[in-house]
Short mmCIF file of C-alpha atoms in Angstrom, two decimals:
data_model
loop_
_atom_site.label_atom_id
_atom_site.label_comp_id
_atom_site.label_asym_id
_atom_site.label_seq_id
_atom_site.Cartn_x
_atom_site.Cartn_y
_atom_site.Cartn_z
CA MET A 1 73.21 -245.76 13.49
CA THR A 2 73.40 -241.94 13.25
CA THR A 3 70.73 -239.66 11.79
CA LEU A 4 71.85 -236.45 10.09
CA TYR A 5 69.56 -233.55 9.43
CA GLU A 6 70.10 -230.95 6.66
CA PRO A 7 68.01 -228.34 5.00
CA ALA A 8 68.03 -228.03 1.14
CA TYR A 9 67.31 -224.51 -0.08
CA ALA A 10 65.88 -223.64 -3.49
CA LYS A 11 67.61 -221.28 -5.84
CA LEU A 12 66.51 -218.39 -8.05
CA ASN A 13 68.35 -216.98 -11.12
CA LEU A 14 68.58 -213.23 -10.72
CA THR A 15 70.35 -213.29 -14.11
CA LEU A 16 70.81 -216.05 -16.66
CA ASP A 17 72.66 -215.92 -19.91
CA VAL A 18 73.38 -218.86 -22.26
CA LEU A 19 76.66 -218.59 -24.06
CA ASP A 20 78.46 -221.00 -26.50
CA LYS A 21 77.87 -224.76 -26.75
CA ARG A 22 80.75 -226.84 -25.42
CA GLU A 23 82.46 -229.81 -26.79
CA ASP A 24 80.82 -231.96 -24.08
CA GLY A 25 77.37 -231.02 -25.41
CA TYR A 26 76.52 -228.63 -22.54
CA HIS A 27 76.34 -224.85 -22.81
CA ASN A 28 78.51 -222.40 -21.01
CA LEU A 29 76.34 -220.25 -18.70
CA GLN A 30 76.72 -216.98 -16.75
CA SER A 31 74.20 -216.49 -13.89
CA VAL A 32 73.86 -214.67 -10.62
CA MET A 33 72.11 -217.16 -8.38
CA GLN A 34 70.50 -216.65 -4.97
CA THR A 35 69.25 -219.26 -2.37
CA VAL A 36 65.88 -218.62 -0.90
CA SER A 37 63.99 -219.90 2.15
CA ILE A 38 61.77 -222.37 0.26
CA ARG A 39 63.29 -225.65 1.27
CA ASP A 40 63.26 -229.43 1.40
CA ASP A 41 64.35 -231.12 4.61
CA LEU A 42 66.51 -234.22 4.54
CA GLU A 43 67.09 -236.89 7.16
CA ILE A 44 69.97 -239.27 6.55
CA ASP A 45 70.46 -242.53 8.52
CA VAL A 46 74.15 -243.59 8.33
CA GLY A 47 75.09 -247.13 9.43
CA THR A 48 71.73 -248.86 9.00
CA GLY A 49 73.55 -252.10 8.04
CA LYS A 50 70.94 -252.50 5.26
CA PRO A 51 70.84 -251.78 1.47
CA TRP A 52 70.60 -248.12 0.49
CA ARG A 53 67.05 -246.76 0.47
CA LEU A 54 65.51 -243.39 -0.43
CA LEU A 55 62.05 -242.18 0.56
CA CYS A 56 60.31 -239.02 -0.55
CA SER A 57 57.16 -237.25 0.69
CA VAL A 58 55.95 -236.56 -2.77
CA ASP A 59 54.81 -239.02 -5.35
CA GLY A 60 56.46 -239.08 -8.70
CA ILE A 61 59.98 -238.36 -7.47
CA PRO A 62 62.41 -241.17 -8.31
CA THR A 63 63.52 -243.03 -5.20
CA ASP A 64 66.32 -245.09 -6.78
CA GLU A 65 69.99 -244.36 -7.87
CA THR A 66 68.72 -241.99 -10.50
CA ASN A 67 67.68 -239.42 -7.72
CA LEU A 68 70.33 -236.77 -7.41
CA ALA A 69 70.44 -237.12 -3.64
CA TRP A 70 71.26 -240.89 -4.00
CA LYS A 71 73.87 -239.94 -6.81
CA ALA A 72 75.44 -237.40 -4.40
CA ALA A 73 75.80 -239.99 -1.66
CA ALA A 74 77.32 -242.47 -4.04
CA VAL A 75 79.81 -239.79 -5.47
CA TYR A 76 80.84 -238.70 -1.96
CA CYS A 77 81.42 -242.27 -0.60
CA ARG A 78 83.33 -243.37 -3.73
CA SER A 79 85.55 -240.36 -3.93
CA MET A 80 86.26 -240.16 -0.29
CA LYS A 81 86.59 -243.92 0.03
CA LYS A 82 84.09 -244.10 2.86
CA ASP A 83 81.77 -246.96 3.60
CA PRO A 84 78.59 -245.70 5.38
CA ASP A 85 77.51 -249.40 6.16
CA GLY A 86 74.05 -248.80 4.95
CA LEU A 87 72.21 -245.50 4.22
CA GLU A 88 68.60 -244.23 4.20
CA ILE A 89 67.76 -240.80 2.81
CA ARG A 90 64.27 -239.37 3.64
CA ILE A 91 63.21 -236.23 1.73
CA VAL A 92 60.42 -233.95 2.92
CA LYS A 93 59.72 -232.22 -0.41
CA ARG A 94 58.47 -228.56 -0.61
CA ILE A 95 60.49 -227.13 -3.52
CA PRO A 96 58.23 -227.75 -6.68
CA SER A 97 59.58 -230.02 -9.36
CA GLY A 98 60.09 -228.76 -12.83
CA ALA A 99 60.17 -225.25 -11.66
CA GLY A 100 63.76 -224.05 -12.37
CA MET A 101 64.43 -223.83 -8.66
CA GLY A 102 67.01 -226.59 -8.39
CA GLY A 103 65.03 -228.87 -6.05
CA GLY A 104 66.94 -232.13 -7.03
CA SER A 105 70.22 -230.21 -6.89
CA ALA A 106 69.54 -228.72 -3.51
CA ASP A 107 68.74 -232.21 -2.17
CA ALA A 108 72.00 -233.48 -3.61
CA ALA A 109 73.89 -230.58 -2.09
CA ALA A 110 72.33 -231.18 1.38
CA VAL A 111 73.49 -234.82 1.18
CA LEU A 112 77.04 -233.81 0.42
CA ARG A 113 77.09 -231.27 3.29
CA ALA A 114 75.66 -233.72 5.78
CA LEU A 115 77.97 -236.66 4.86
CA ASN A 116 80.94 -234.31 4.82
CA ARG A 117 80.09 -233.14 8.37
CA HIS A 118 79.41 -236.79 9.53
CA PHE A 119 82.95 -237.79 8.41
CA GLY A 120 84.67 -234.87 10.12
CA GLU A 121 84.61 -232.33 7.27
CA PRO A 122 87.55 -233.57 5.26
CA LEU A 123 86.53 -231.23 2.31
CA SER A 124 86.18 -227.49 2.36
CA ILE A 125 82.92 -226.11 1.12
CA LEU A 126 84.55 -225.10 -2.21
CA ALA A 127 86.04 -228.63 -2.55
CA LEU A 128 82.69 -230.10 -1.80
CA ALA A 129 81.07 -227.76 -4.48
CA GLU A 130 83.68 -229.11 -6.93
CA LEU A 131 82.63 -232.66 -6.15
CA GLY A 132 79.02 -231.65 -6.64
CA ALA A 133 79.77 -230.86 -10.26
CA GLU A 134 80.01 -234.66 -10.80
CA VAL A 135 76.35 -234.84 -9.71
CA GLY A 136 74.72 -232.04 -11.69
CA SER A 137 75.21 -228.52 -13.08
CA ASP A 138 73.37 -226.65 -10.28
CA VAL A 139 74.74 -228.75 -7.34
CA PRO A 140 78.04 -226.74 -6.86
CA PHE A 141 76.02 -223.54 -6.28
CA CYS A 142 73.50 -225.27 -4.07
CA VAL A 143 76.41 -226.61 -1.90
CA LEU A 144 77.79 -223.02 -1.51
CA GLY A 145 74.40 -221.10 -1.22
CA GLY A 146 73.96 -217.34 -0.71
CA THR A 147 74.57 -215.06 -3.64
CA ALA A 148 77.12 -216.08 -6.34
CA MET A 149 78.19 -215.70 -9.88
CA VAL A 150 78.06 -219.10 -11.51
CA GLU A 151 79.79 -219.75 -14.79
CA GLY A 152 80.95 -222.58 -17.12
CA ARG A 153 78.55 -225.51 -16.75
CA GLY A 154 77.92 -224.48 -13.17
CA GLU A 155 81.24 -225.51 -11.68
CA ARG A 156 82.87 -222.05 -11.55
CA LEU A 157 81.61 -220.04 -8.53
CA ARG A 158 82.42 -216.63 -7.17
CA LYS A 159 80.78 -215.35 -3.99
CA LEU A 160 79.04 -211.92 -4.32
CA PRO A 161 77.79 -209.48 -1.72
CA ASP A 162 74.56 -210.68 -0.07
CA LEU A 163 71.37 -209.67 -1.70
CA PRO A 164 69.70 -206.87 0.40
CA ASP A 165 66.91 -208.28 2.64
CA CYS A 166 63.69 -208.52 0.57
CA ILE A 167 60.54 -210.51 0.01
CA PHE A 168 59.98 -212.77 -2.99
CA VAL A 169 56.72 -214.24 -4.25
CA VAL A 170 57.34 -217.41 -6.30
CA CYS A 171 54.63 -219.05 -8.35
CA LYS A 172 54.91 -222.39 -10.12
CA PRO A 173 52.26 -222.76 -12.92
CA ASP A 174 50.85 -226.22 -13.72
CA PHE A 175 53.17 -226.75 -16.73
CA SER A 176 56.89 -227.64 -16.78
CA VAL A 177 59.37 -227.11 -19.56
CA SER A 178 61.73 -229.64 -21.14
CA THR A 179 65.19 -228.19 -20.54
CA PRO A 180 66.95 -229.96 -23.48
CA GLU A 181 64.16 -228.72 -25.74
CA LEU A 182 64.57 -225.26 -24.47
CA TYR A 183 68.31 -225.22 -25.21
CA ARG A 184 67.57 -226.40 -28.67
CA LYS A 185 65.26 -223.47 -29.13
CA ILE A 186 67.70 -220.96 -27.74
CA ASP A 187 70.40 -222.34 -30.07
CA GLU A 188 68.00 -221.54 -33.09
CA THR A 189 67.00 -218.10 -31.69
CA ALA A 190 68.74 -214.77 -31.97
CA ILE A 191 69.00 -213.50 -28.36
CA PRO A 192 68.14 -209.77 -28.60
CA HIS A 193 68.71 -208.83 -25.00
CA ARG A 194 71.24 -210.35 -22.49
CA PRO A 195 71.71 -209.56 -18.73
CA ASP A 196 74.07 -206.85 -17.68
CA HIS A 197 76.14 -208.79 -15.09
CA ARG A 198 78.38 -205.84 -14.30
CA ALA A 199 75.32 -203.69 -13.47
CA MET A 200 73.96 -206.58 -11.33
CA GLU A 201 77.21 -206.88 -9.42
CA ASN A 202 77.39 -203.14 -8.88
CA ALA A 203 73.78 -203.14 -7.60
CA LEU A 204 74.75 -205.98 -5.05
CA LEU A 205 77.90 -204.08 -4.04
CA ALA A 206 75.81 -200.92 -3.48
CA GLY A 207 73.12 -202.89 -1.59
CA ASP A 208 70.57 -201.25 -3.87
CA LEU A 209 67.55 -203.56 -4.16
CA GLY A 210 65.87 -201.26 -6.73
CA MET A 211 68.96 -201.53 -9.00
CA VAL A 212 69.05 -205.39 -8.44
CA ALA A 213 65.38 -205.56 -9.50
CA GLU A 214 66.01 -203.35 -12.56
CA ASN A 215 68.77 -205.69 -13.72
CA LEU A 216 66.88 -209.05 -13.51
CA TRP A 217 67.03 -210.83 -16.80
CA ASN A 218 66.83 -214.43 -17.98
CA VAL A 219 67.34 -215.22 -21.65
CA PHE A 220 65.01 -218.18 -21.43
CA ASP A 221 62.08 -216.02 -20.13
CA PRO A 222 60.79 -214.62 -23.50
CA VAL A 223 61.27 -218.05 -25.24
CA VAL A 224 59.07 -219.85 -22.71
CA THR A 225 56.58 -216.91 -22.28
CA SER A 226 55.94 -216.77 -26.07
CA GLU A 227 54.57 -220.29 -25.78
CA HIS A 228 52.92 -220.03 -22.35
CA LEU A 229 51.16 -216.68 -22.13
CA GLU A 230 49.94 -217.43 -18.70
CA LEU A 231 53.30 -216.37 -17.43
CA ASN A 232 52.33 -212.87 -18.47
CA TYR A 233 49.18 -213.20 -16.37
CA ILE A 234 51.27 -214.16 -13.27
CA LYS A 235 53.71 -211.36 -13.95
CA SER A 236 50.86 -208.77 -14.43
CA ILE A 237 49.34 -209.71 -11.00
CA CYS A 238 52.72 -209.24 -9.41
CA HIS A 239 53.39 -205.97 -11.20
CA SER A 240 49.87 -204.52 -10.36
CA TYR A 241 50.60 -204.95 -6.66
CA GLY A 242 53.87 -203.07 -6.79
CA ALA A 243 56.47 -205.78 -7.54
CA LEU A 244 59.89 -204.07 -8.21
CA ASN A 245 60.24 -206.57 -11.05
CA GLN A 246 59.41 -210.11 -11.98
CA GLN A 247 60.82 -212.88 -14.20
CA MET A 248 61.04 -216.59 -14.71
CA THR A 249 63.77 -218.56 -12.90
CA GLY A 250 66.06 -221.06 -14.54
CA SER A 251 64.60 -222.90 -17.49
CA GLY A 252 61.19 -222.40 -15.90
CA SER A 253 58.44 -222.60 -15.28
CA ALA A 254 58.27 -220.82 -11.94
CA VAL A 255 58.10 -216.98 -11.94
CA PHE A 256 59.37 -214.91 -8.99
CA ALA A 257 58.73 -211.24 -8.10
CA ILE A 258 60.63 -208.93 -5.71
CA MET A 259 57.90 -207.40 -3.58
CA PRO A 260 58.13 -204.04 -1.67
CA SER A 261 56.65 -205.52 1.53
CA PHE A 262 55.28 -208.62 3.12
CA GLU A 263 51.81 -207.21 3.08
CA TYR A 264 51.85 -206.79 -0.70
CA ALA A 265 53.40 -210.15 -1.12
CA ALA A 266 50.55 -211.67 0.89
CA VAL A 267 47.93 -210.04 -1.30
CA VAL A 268 49.68 -211.31 -4.53
CA CYS A 269 49.97 -214.75 -2.92
CA ASN A 270 46.22 -214.82 -2.36
CA MET A 271 45.37 -213.55 -5.73
CA LEU A 272 47.57 -216.17 -7.47
CA LYS A 273 46.39 -219.11 -5.28
CA GLU A 274 42.91 -218.89 -6.88
CA ASN A 275 44.57 -220.42 -10.03
CA TYR A 276 47.86 -221.78 -8.86
CA PRO A 277 48.20 -224.02 -5.77
CA GLN A 278 52.02 -223.70 -5.71
CA VAL A 279 52.62 -220.12 -4.57
CA PHE A 280 55.29 -219.29 -1.93
CA ILE A 281 56.49 -216.24 -0.02
CA ALA A 282 60.30 -216.38 0.53
CA LYS A 283 63.33 -214.42 1.75
CA PRO A 284 67.09 -214.70 0.64
CA VAL A 285 69.16 -217.04 2.70
#
């Protein structure tokens, strides 16, 4: 038996635009995504000689074949014609669920990377990301990591210059948002303002954090905020302590802020923790 260890990093959407609806029922997206240091940790036992098993440190997470980490293992073994002779996946969960931070996708990506390494890296990272598209929309980016432009349903990736070093505060409020319901609402809503992806790319090329912050935009943010005004409270706390900018990530409900220093981030963290237990300080990875 061999035990594999792999970190699974959360993602934030620096920009997110929803485009047309596709024939397969999904929407085309355009998003600049960034992996951050908030992470789950995975241990994978290969060759247990027993039926597959998945364990998670947090209650309420599915531990059967519906879990994306399990799905990723199944997709890898099937497509690569590999028999692991029994598998056990253990997840230490820190990325909050229902946050728009890609926790399940990050776990799936970690499984793909770990198994690929175990079997002698037959797939390049980009080929592995392509395989990840069979598991879920955010999995290809989570396989790749760093800073990237993500398009289509999530399967088209283009590496971008690294985000300048910075400090994030991420706050997950107590509610979560139904992603299908949110897409239904966005289909019925005129989108008055869309992200300027060219400006965001130029900001990253210039290594200008102020310009990056200026160009944060997520078309889902105003839709969710109109129904959950507490997001405005979280944003106002961040803003009042000098955040360069703040917005919701993904389809929510976590809000992140780019802070000017660790000291200010720590103050915001302490302020928010009075009402929200799930507050994190993070860096880009």
